[in-house]
Amino acid sequence: MTAQVDRTAGTAGTAEAAGVAGTAEAAGAGRAARAPGTVRRRVLVGAAALLMLTGGATIAHGAAGGTDGAPAPDGGGHAAHSTGTGAGTGTGTGAGEAGPVGGASRSGGFYMRADGVFSPPGSFVPSDALTYDTALVPAAARIEITQYADRTSHRVGTRLRGLVPNRAYGMHVHTSPCAADPASAGPHYQHRASATADPVNEVWLDFRTDRNGNGEAEARHEWGFRDGGARSVIVHDAQGGAGKRVACFTVPFSS
């Protein structure tokens, strides 16, 4: 909104009055011009605070970092399943969430990262990260999933924070996106369908949290996902091939 100043010439006797009126009107216009910006800033700050409180998820795509565009290797061989405690690890970039990052790396591989904040199904702010048991996966707990593939290997990693301290969790890649019903994510993704249910034929990301409730894991294989075959990860209340589904995160895995 902008104020309009009447610049039409008047009589000599009213020139001074018009000047005073114009000055007052210009000052009012300045206040009016500033007011919407102030309101907008307050609205944006309020929206950001609401998002932080209620949770959400984001996915970003872009060039991969590192010397060759991939995360730094950390031991383990193909088809290996490794776990860690991830003390003090976090996801995203500070109070908000990073966008999903992904794309071709300079070495010819592919890198993707997605992160989210867990919230119960039906929350005011929708999220791709859903918790079905807030005692085990509290609302506002965070998750990050990374994927890297090149000509010789395929790696899927996870980092979580804000879970129950010193507790074991199971995690697997599943075939369908998350929904209010935990069963909607479908079965485990399998390299050879209906073959063995183990870390060699599936992507297992079992982990144990540290005293701060943070955990991480990585799975490595020589094979990658079929197009559209892997759509989410499920957090289970127990390690191994089964367990109750306590949380889910929809992930844009690449084939």
PDB file of C-alpha atoms in Angstrom:
ATOM      1  CA  MET A   1       0.000   0.000   0.000  1.00  0.00           C
ATOM      2  CA  THR A   2       1.387   3.427  -0.884  1.00  0.00           C
ATOM      3  CA  ALA A   3       0.069   6.875   0.049  1.00  0.00           C
ATOM      4  CA  GLN A   4      -0.769   9.277  -2.753  1.00  0.00           C
ATOM      5  CA  VAL A   5       0.348  12.948  -2.489  1.00  0.00           C
ATOM      6  CA  ASP A   6      -1.640  15.571  -4.428  1.00  0.00           C
ATOM      7  CA  ARG A   7       0.884  17.665  -6.343  1.00  0.00           C
ATOM      8  CA  THR A   8      -1.662  19.912  -8.160  1.00  0.00           C
ATOM      9  CA  ALA A   9      -0.683  23.604  -7.969  1.00  0.00           C
ATOM     10  CA  GLY A  10      -2.951  25.701  -5.732  1.00  0.00           C
ATOM     11  CA  THR A  11      -3.216  29.419  -4.965  1.00  0.00           C
ATOM     12  CA  ALA A  12      -0.320  31.331  -3.455  1.00  0.00           C
ATOM     13  CA  GLY A  13      -2.236  31.750  -0.210  1.00  0.00           C
ATOM     14  CA  THR A  14      -2.507  27.990   0.304  1.00  0.00           C
ATOM     15  CA  ALA A  15       0.989  26.990  -0.831  1.00  0.00           C
ATOM     16  CA  GLU A  16       2.423  26.901   2.664  1.00  0.00           C
ATOM     17  CA  ALA A  17      -0.519  24.901   4.014  1.00  0.00           C
ATOM     18  CA  ALA A  18      -0.194  22.467   1.136  1.00  0.00           C
ATOM     19  CA  GLY A  19       3.500  22.048   1.899  1.00  0.00           C
ATOM     20  CA  VAL A  20       2.773  21.259   5.545  1.00  0.00           C
ATOM     21  CA  ALA A  21       0.040  18.832   4.569  1.00  0.00           C
ATOM     22  CA  GLY A  22       2.342  17.184   2.038  1.00  0.00           C
ATOM     23  CA  THR A  23       5.041  16.724   4.663  1.00  0.00           C
ATOM     24  CA  ALA A  24       2.584  15.162   7.098  1.00  0.00           C
ATOM     25  CA  GLU A  25       1.128  12.941   4.389  1.00  0.00           C
ATOM     26  CA  ALA A  26       4.602  11.805   3.268  1.00  0.00           C
ATOM     27  CA  ALA A  27       5.478  10.912   6.864  1.00  0.00           C
ATOM     28  CA  GLY A  28       2.255   8.912   7.116  1.00  0.00           C
ATOM     29  CA  ALA A  29       3.103   7.193   3.834  1.00  0.00           C
ATOM     30  CA  GLY A  30       6.497   6.197   5.226  1.00  0.00           C
ATOM     31  CA  ARG A  31       4.864   4.634   8.280  1.00  0.00           C
ATOM     32  CA  ALA A  32       2.283   2.891   6.099  1.00  0.00           C
ATOM     33  CA  ALA A  33       4.991   1.544   3.796  1.00  0.00           C
ATOM     34  CA  ARG A  34       6.949   0.171   6.714  1.00  0.00           C
ATOM     35  CA  ALA A  35       3.997  -1.416   8.468  1.00  0.00           C
ATOM     36  CA  PRO A  36       3.297  -4.247   5.972  1.00  0.00           C
ATOM     37  CA  GLY A  37       6.973  -5.272   5.955  1.00  0.00           C
ATOM     38  CA  THR A  38       6.968  -5.418   9.749  1.00  0.00           C
ATOM     39  CA  VAL A  39       3.813  -7.519   9.721  1.00  0.00           C
ATOM     40  CA  ARG A  40       5.265  -9.834   7.090  1.00  0.00           C
ATOM     41  CA  ARG A  41       8.445 -10.311   9.113  1.00  0.00           C
ATOM     42  CA  ARG A  42       6.437 -11.131  12.206  1.00  0.00           C
ATOM     43  CA  VAL A  43       4.294 -13.616  10.280  1.00  0.00           C
ATOM     44  CA  LEU A  44       7.374 -15.336   8.810  1.00  0.00           C
ATOM     45  CA  VAL A  45       9.050 -15.596  12.204  1.00  0.00           C
ATOM     46  CA  GLY A  46       5.843 -16.992  13.710  1.00  0.00           C
ATOM     47  CA  ALA A  47       5.499 -19.533  10.891  1.00  0.00           C
ATOM     48  CA  ALA A  48       9.106 -20.662  11.301  1.00  0.00           C
ATOM     49  CA  ALA A  49       8.609 -21.108  15.041  1.00  0.00           C
ATOM     50  CA  LEU A  50       5.431 -23.109  14.435  1.00  0.00           C
ATOM     51  CA  LEU A  51       7.228 -25.363  11.949  1.00  0.00           C
ATOM     52  CA  MET A  52      10.037 -26.008  14.425  1.00  0.00           C
ATOM     53  CA  LEU A  53       7.541 -26.926  17.130  1.00  0.00           C
ATOM     54  CA  THR A  54       5.310 -29.172  15.055  1.00  0.00           C
ATOM     55  CA  GLY A  55       7.927 -30.834  12.829  1.00  0.00           C
ATOM     56  CA  GLY A  56       8.259 -31.405   9.124  1.00  0.00           C
ATOM     57  CA  ALA A  57      10.512 -32.827   6.477  1.00  0.00           C
ATOM     58  CA  THR A  58      12.402 -31.546   3.470  1.00  0.00           C
ATOM     59  CA  ILE A  59      14.237 -33.039   0.518  1.00  0.00           C
ATOM     60  CA  ALA A  60      16.911 -31.174  -1.427  1.00  0.00           C
ATOM     61  CA  HIS A  61      18.761 -31.957  -4.610  1.00  0.00           C
ATOM     62  CA  GLY A  62      22.087 -30.555  -5.726  1.00  0.00           C
ATOM     63  CA  ALA A  63      25.721 -31.309  -6.371  1.00  0.00           C
ATOM     64  CA  ALA A  64      27.366 -33.696  -3.947  1.00  0.00           C
ATOM     65  CA  GLY A  65      30.197 -32.482  -1.753  1.00  0.00           C
ATOM     66  CA  GLY A  66      33.549 -33.939  -0.830  1.00  0.00           C
ATOM     67  CA  THR A  67      36.612 -34.627  -2.933  1.00  0.00           C
ATOM     68  CA  ASP A  68      34.736 -36.858  -5.338  1.00  0.00           C
ATOM     69  CA  GLY A  69      31.243 -35.646  -4.510  1.00  0.00           C
ATOM     70  CA  ALA A  70      30.528 -38.501  -2.083  1.00  0.00           C
ATOM     71  CA  PRO A  71      30.517 -38.935   1.675  1.00  0.00           C
ATOM     72  CA  ALA A  72      33.844 -40.025   3.102  1.00  0.00           C
ATOM     73  CA  PRO A  73      34.192 -43.845   3.239  1.00  0.00           C
ATOM     74  CA  ASP A  74      34.375 -45.349   6.691  1.00  0.00           C
ATOM     75  CA  GLY A  75      35.300 -48.980   6.448  1.00  0.00           C
ATOM     76  CA  GLY A  76      33.200 -52.058   5.775  1.00  0.00           C
ATOM     77  CA  GLY A  77      32.924 -53.996   2.543  1.00  0.00           C
ATOM     78  CA  HIS A  78      30.212 -54.626   0.011  1.00  0.00           C
ATOM     79  CA  ALA A  79      27.023 -56.038   1.485  1.00  0.00           C
ATOM     80  CA  ALA A  80      28.315 -55.093   4.928  1.00  0.00           C
ATOM     81  CA  HIS A  81      26.033 -53.788   7.671  1.00  0.00           C
ATOM     82  CA  SER A  82      27.634 -51.432  10.165  1.00  0.00           C
ATOM     83  CA  THR A  83      26.277 -49.519  13.136  1.00  0.00           C
ATOM     84  CA  GLY A  84      27.482 -46.730  15.384  1.00  0.00           C
ATOM     85  CA  THR A  85      26.394 -44.415  18.150  1.00  0.00           C
ATOM     86  CA  GLY A  86      26.710 -41.081  16.405  1.00  0.00           C
ATOM     87  CA  ALA A  87      27.396 -39.049  19.543  1.00  0.00           C
ATOM     88  CA  GLY A  88      26.259 -35.513  19.046  1.00  0.00           C
ATOM     89  CA  THR A  89      25.332 -36.012  15.399  1.00  0.00           C
ATOM     90  CA  GLY A  90      22.451 -34.088  13.946  1.00  0.00           C
ATOM     91  CA  THR A  91      20.633 -33.561  10.717  1.00  0.00           C
ATOM     92  CA  GLY A  92      19.761 -30.550   8.656  1.00  0.00           C
ATOM     93  CA  THR A  93      21.345 -27.169   9.159  1.00  0.00           C
ATOM     94  CA  GLY A  94      20.605 -25.904  12.633  1.00  0.00           C
ATOM     95  CA  ALA A  95      17.152 -25.094  13.958  1.00  0.00           C
ATOM     96  CA  GLY A  96      15.431 -25.583  10.598  1.00  0.00           C
ATOM     97  CA  GLU A  97      15.840 -28.400   8.132  1.00  0.00           C
ATOM     98  CA  ALA A  98      18.155 -28.631   5.190  1.00  0.00           C
ATOM     99  CA  GLY A  99      16.615 -29.200   1.829  1.00  0.00           C
ATOM    100  CA  PRO A 100      17.103 -32.623   0.188  1.00  0.00           C
ATOM    101  CA  VAL A 101      20.435 -32.715  -1.531  1.00  0.00           C
ATOM    102  CA  GLY A 102      21.306 -34.933  -4.437  1.00  0.00           C
ATOM    103  CA  GLY A 103      22.661 -35.214  -7.950  1.00  0.00           C
ATOM    104  CA  ALA A 104      25.570 -36.527  -9.938  1.00  0.00           C
ATOM    105  CA  SER A 105      29.000 -36.301  -8.330  1.00  0.00           C
ATOM    106  CA  ARG A 106      32.240 -35.484 -10.109  1.00  0.00           C
ATOM    107  CA  SER A 107      33.292 -39.130  -9.878  1.00  0.00           C
ATOM    108  CA  GLY A 108      30.253 -40.238 -11.854  1.00  0.00           C
ATOM    109  CA  GLY A 109      28.268 -41.479  -8.853  1.00  0.00           C
ATOM    110  CA  PHE A 110      24.973 -40.319  -7.388  1.00  0.00           C
ATOM    111  CA  TYR A 111      24.397 -38.740  -3.984  1.00  0.00           C
ATOM    112  CA  MET A 112      21.138 -37.967  -2.173  1.00  0.00           C
ATOM    113  CA  ARG A 113      20.343 -36.684   1.320  1.00  0.00           C
ATOM    114  CA  ALA A 114      16.908 -36.264   2.893  1.00  0.00           C
ATOM    115  CA  ASP A 115      16.130 -35.142   6.416  1.00  0.00           C
ATOM    116  CA  GLY A 116      12.967 -34.738   8.471  1.00  0.00           C
ATOM    117  CA  VAL A 117      11.448 -34.086  11.863  1.00  0.00           C
ATOM    118  CA  PHE A 118       9.081 -36.705  13.251  1.00  0.00           C
ATOM    119  CA  SER A 119       5.505 -35.819  14.067  1.00  0.00           C
ATOM    120  CA  PRO A 120       2.389 -37.942  14.651  1.00  0.00           C
ATOM    121  CA  PRO A 121       0.060 -38.616  11.697  1.00  0.00           C
ATOM    122  CA  GLY A 122      -2.505 -35.860  11.277  1.00  0.00           C
ATOM    123  CA  SER A 123      -0.353 -33.132  12.823  1.00  0.00           C
ATOM    124  CA  PHE A 124      -1.142 -29.504  11.957  1.00  0.00           C
ATOM    125  CA  VAL A 125       2.036 -29.246   9.873  1.00  0.00           C
ATOM    126  CA  PRO A 126       2.305 -32.332   7.598  1.00  0.00           C
ATOM    127  CA  SER A 127       5.575 -34.257   7.648  1.00  0.00           C
ATOM    128  CA  ASP A 128       7.176 -37.047   5.625  1.00  0.00           C
ATOM    129  CA  ALA A 129       8.566 -38.366   8.942  1.00  0.00           C
ATOM    130  CA  LEU A 130       5.836 -40.008  11.024  1.00  0.00           C
ATOM    131  CA  THR A 131       6.049 -41.406  14.536  1.00  0.00           C
ATOM    132  CA  TYR A 132       3.564 -44.073  15.574  1.00  0.00           C
ATOM    133  CA  ASP A 133       4.946 -44.450  19.105  1.00  0.00           C
ATOM    134  CA  THR A 134       6.048 -41.174  20.699  1.00  0.00           C
ATOM    135  CA  ALA A 135       7.465 -43.005  23.731  1.00  0.00           C
ATOM    136  CA  LEU A 136      10.127 -44.583  21.474  1.00  0.00           C
ATOM    137  CA  VAL A 137      10.351 -41.939  18.728  1.00  0.00           C
ATOM    138  CA  PRO A 138       9.321 -38.604  20.276  1.00  0.00           C
ATOM    139  CA  ALA A 139       7.762 -35.850  18.209  1.00  0.00           C
ATOM    140  CA  ALA A 140      10.552 -33.468  17.098  1.00  0.00           C
ATOM    141  CA  ALA A 141      13.132 -36.299  16.942  1.00  0.00           C
ATOM    142  CA  ARG A 142      15.145 -35.970  13.733  1.00  0.00           C
ATOM    143  CA  ILE A 143      16.249 -38.327  10.972  1.00  0.00           C
ATOM    144  CA  GLU A 144      18.627 -38.049   8.022  1.00  0.00           C
ATOM    145  CA  ILE A 145      18.983 -40.588   5.209  1.00  0.00           C
ATOM    146  CA  THR A 146      21.809 -40.543   2.664  1.00  0.00           C
ATOM    147  CA  GLN A 147      22.308 -42.604  -0.478  1.00  0.00           C
ATOM    148  CA  TYR A 148      25.432 -42.884  -2.587  1.00  0.00           C
ATOM    149  CA  ALA A 149      25.939 -45.095  -5.617  1.00  0.00           C
ATOM    150  CA  ASP A 150      28.761 -45.430  -8.116  1.00  0.00           C
ATOM    151  CA  ARG A 151      29.962 -48.081 -10.539  1.00  0.00           C
ATOM    152  CA  THR A 152      31.068 -50.503  -7.816  1.00  0.00           C
ATOM    153  CA  SER A 153      29.000 -49.914  -4.676  1.00  0.00           C
ATOM    154  CA  HIS A 154      25.743 -48.669  -3.215  1.00  0.00           C
ATOM    155  CA  ARG A 155      25.542 -47.147   0.267  1.00  0.00           C
ATOM    156  CA  VAL A 156      22.562 -46.102   2.383  1.00  0.00           C
ATOM    157  CA  GLY A 157      23.217 -44.372   5.694  1.00  0.00           C
ATOM    158  CA  THR A 158      21.135 -42.900   8.488  1.00  0.00           C
ATOM    159  CA  ARG A 159      21.604 -40.521  11.399  1.00  0.00           C
ATOM    160  CA  LEU A 160      19.000 -39.920  14.091  1.00  0.00           C
ATOM    161  CA  ARG A 161      18.792 -37.773  17.188  1.00  0.00           C
ATOM    162  CA  GLY A 162      16.320 -37.237  19.995  1.00  0.00           C
ATOM    163  CA  LEU A 163      15.367 -40.901  20.524  1.00  0.00           C
ATOM    164  CA  VAL A 164      15.418 -42.918  23.751  1.00  0.00           C
ATOM    165  CA  PRO A 165      19.002 -43.018  25.103  1.00  0.00           C
ATOM    166  CA  ASN A 166      20.982 -46.283  25.174  1.00  0.00           C
ATOM    167  CA  ARG A 167      18.397 -48.290  23.258  1.00  0.00           C
ATOM    168  CA  ALA A 168      18.564 -50.657  20.282  1.00  0.00           C
ATOM    169  CA  TYR A 169      16.348 -49.972  17.260  1.00  0.00           C
ATOM    170  CA  GLY A 170      15.825 -51.799  13.986  1.00  0.00           C
ATOM    171  CA  MET A 171      15.506 -50.057  10.637  1.00  0.00           C
ATOM    172  CA  HIS A 172      14.923 -51.264   7.077  1.00  0.00           C
ATOM    173  CA  VAL A 173      14.219 -49.791   3.654  1.00  0.00           C
ATOM    174  CA  HIS A 174      10.598 -50.471   2.628  1.00  0.00           C
ATOM    175  CA  THR A 175       8.782 -50.508  -0.687  1.00  0.00           C
ATOM    176  CA  SER A 176       6.040 -47.864  -0.261  1.00  0.00           C
ATOM    177  CA  PRO A 177       5.660 -44.336   1.156  1.00  0.00           C
ATOM    178  CA  CYS A 178       4.620 -43.699   4.758  1.00  0.00           C
ATOM    179  CA  ALA A 179       1.019 -43.089   5.777  1.00  0.00           C
ATOM    180  CA  ALA A 180      -1.087 -42.947   8.937  1.00  0.00           C
ATOM    181  CA  ASP A 181      -1.315 -46.747   8.906  1.00  0.00           C
ATOM    182  CA  PRO A 182       2.172 -48.190   9.626  1.00  0.00           C
ATOM    183  CA  ALA A 183       1.438 -51.118   7.293  1.00  0.00           C
ATOM    184  CA  SER A 184       1.118 -48.737   4.316  1.00  0.00           C
ATOM    185  CA  ALA A 185       4.914 -48.696   3.858  1.00  0.00           C
ATOM    186  CA  GLY A 186       4.736 -52.261   2.578  1.00  0.00           C
ATOM    187  CA  PRO A 187       7.355 -54.997   3.096  1.00  0.00           C
ATOM    188  CA  HIS A 188      11.145 -54.747   3.196  1.00  0.00           C
ATOM    189  CA  TYR A 189      12.803 -53.881  -0.094  1.00  0.00           C
ATOM    190  CA  GLN A 190      14.539 -57.039  -1.390  1.00  0.00           C
ATOM    191  CA  HIS A 191      17.199 -57.297  -4.070  1.00  0.00           C
ATOM    192  CA  ARG A 192      15.877 -60.737  -4.982  1.00  0.00           C
ATOM    193  CA  ALA A 193      12.167 -60.807  -4.235  1.00  0.00           C
ATOM    194  CA  SER A 194      10.952 -63.538  -1.879  1.00  0.00           C
ATOM    195  CA  ALA A 195      14.492 -64.706  -1.258  1.00  0.00           C
ATOM    196  CA  THR A 196      16.183 -64.438   2.141  1.00  0.00           C
ATOM    197  CA  ALA A 197      15.303 -61.741   4.689  1.00  0.00           C
ATOM    198  CA  ASP A 198      18.790 -60.704   5.801  1.00  0.00           C
ATOM    199  CA  PRO A 199      21.234 -57.759   5.499  1.00  0.00           C
ATOM    200  CA  VAL A 200      22.687 -59.200   2.276  1.00  0.00           C
ATOM    201  CA  ASN A 201      19.389 -59.273   0.357  1.00  0.00           C
ATOM    202  CA  GLU A 202      17.797 -56.272   2.112  1.00  0.00           C
ATOM    203  CA  VAL A 203      18.907 -52.883   3.433  1.00  0.00           C
ATOM    204  CA  TRP A 204      19.197 -53.120   7.215  1.00  0.00           C
ATOM    205  CA  LEU A 205      20.123 -50.034   9.221  1.00  0.00           C
ATOM    206  CA  ASP A 206      19.851 -51.332  12.790  1.00  0.00           C
ATOM    207  CA  PHE A 207      21.458 -48.973  15.309  1.00  0.00           C
ATOM    208  CA  ARG A 208      21.859 -48.323  19.012  1.00  0.00           C
ATOM    209  CA  THR A 209      21.506 -44.842  20.495  1.00  0.00           C
ATOM    210  CA  ASP A 210      24.075 -43.228  22.758  1.00  0.00           C
ATOM    211  CA  ARG A 211      23.380 -41.502  26.076  1.00  0.00           C
ATOM    212  CA  ASN A 212      22.003 -38.498  24.185  1.00  0.00           C
ATOM    213  CA  GLY A 213      19.536 -40.547  22.151  1.00  0.00           C
ATOM    214  CA  ASN A 214      21.546 -40.237  18.910  1.00  0.00           C
ATOM    215  CA  GLY A 215      22.393 -43.118  16.582  1.00  0.00           C
ATOM    216  CA  GLU A 216      23.651 -43.905  13.102  1.00  0.00           C
ATOM    217  CA  ALA A 217      24.193 -46.818  10.728  1.00  0.00           C
ATOM    218  CA  GLU A 218      25.226 -47.588   7.163  1.00  0.00           C
ATOM    219  CA  ALA A 219      24.536 -50.501   4.804  1.00  0.00           C
ATOM    220  CA  ARG A 220      26.666 -51.303   1.744  1.00  0.00           C
ATOM    221  CA  HIS A 221      25.878 -53.539  -1.226  1.00  0.00           C
ATOM    222  CA  GLU A 222      27.066 -54.177  -4.751  1.00  0.00           C
ATOM    223  CA  TRP A 223      23.498 -53.781  -6.028  1.00  0.00           C
ATOM    224  CA  GLY A 224      21.223 -50.747  -6.188  1.00  0.00           C
ATOM    225  CA  PHE A 225      17.471 -50.179  -6.053  1.00  0.00           C
ATOM    226  CA  ARG A 226      15.048 -50.937  -8.855  1.00  0.00           C
ATOM    227  CA  ASP A 227      13.307 -47.874 -10.257  1.00  0.00           C
ATOM    228  CA  GLY A 228      10.535 -46.883  -7.823  1.00  0.00           C
ATOM    229  CA  GLY A 229      11.085 -49.995  -5.719  1.00  0.00           C
ATOM    230  CA  ALA A 230      12.361 -48.307  -2.528  1.00  0.00           C
ATOM    231  CA  ARG A 231      10.215 -45.523  -1.060  1.00  0.00           C
ATOM    232  CA  SER A 232      10.746 -45.270   2.708  1.00  0.00           C
ATOM    233  CA  VAL A 233      12.540 -46.428   5.838  1.00  0.00           C
ATOM    234  CA  ILE A 234      10.781 -47.919   8.847  1.00  0.00           C
ATOM    235  CA  VAL A 235      12.108 -47.695  12.411  1.00  0.00           C
ATOM    236  CA  HIS A 236      11.314 -50.819  14.451  1.00  0.00           C
ATOM    237  CA  ASP A 237      11.263 -51.327  18.205  1.00  0.00           C
ATOM    238  CA  ALA A 238      13.688 -54.256  17.937  1.00  0.00           C
ATOM    239  CA  GLN A 239      16.681 -55.183  15.804  1.00  0.00           C
ATOM    240  CA  GLY A 240      16.624 -58.030  13.308  1.00  0.00           C
ATOM    241  CA  GLY A 241      14.205 -58.900  10.558  1.00  0.00           C
ATOM    242  CA  ALA A 242      10.967 -57.898  12.277  1.00  0.00           C
ATOM    243  CA  GLY A 243       9.673 -55.828  15.187  1.00  0.00           C
ATOM    244  CA  LYS A 244       6.857 -53.342  15.755  1.00  0.00           C
ATOM    245  CA  ARG A 245       6.802 -50.363  13.371  1.00  0.00           C
ATOM    246  CA  VAL A 246       7.304 -47.271  15.534  1.00  0.00           C
ATOM    247  CA  ALA A 247       8.187 -44.625  12.909  1.00  0.00           C
ATOM    248  CA  CYS A 248       8.452 -44.104   9.146  1.00  0.00           C
ATOM    249  CA  PHE A 249      10.182 -41.647   6.818  1.00  0.00           C
ATOM    250  CA  THR A 250       9.329 -41.298   3.126  1.00  0.00           C
ATOM    251  CA  VAL A 251      12.589 -41.024   1.155  1.00  0.00           C
ATOM    252  CA  PRO A 252      13.185 -40.183  -2.554  1.00  0.00           C
ATOM    253  CA  PHE A 253      15.577 -43.073  -3.187  1.00  0.00           C
ATOM    254  CA  SER A 254      17.122 -43.204  -6.631  1.00  0.00           C
ATOM    255  CA  SER A 255      17.541 -46.342  -8.724  1.00  0.00           C
TER     256      SER A 255
END
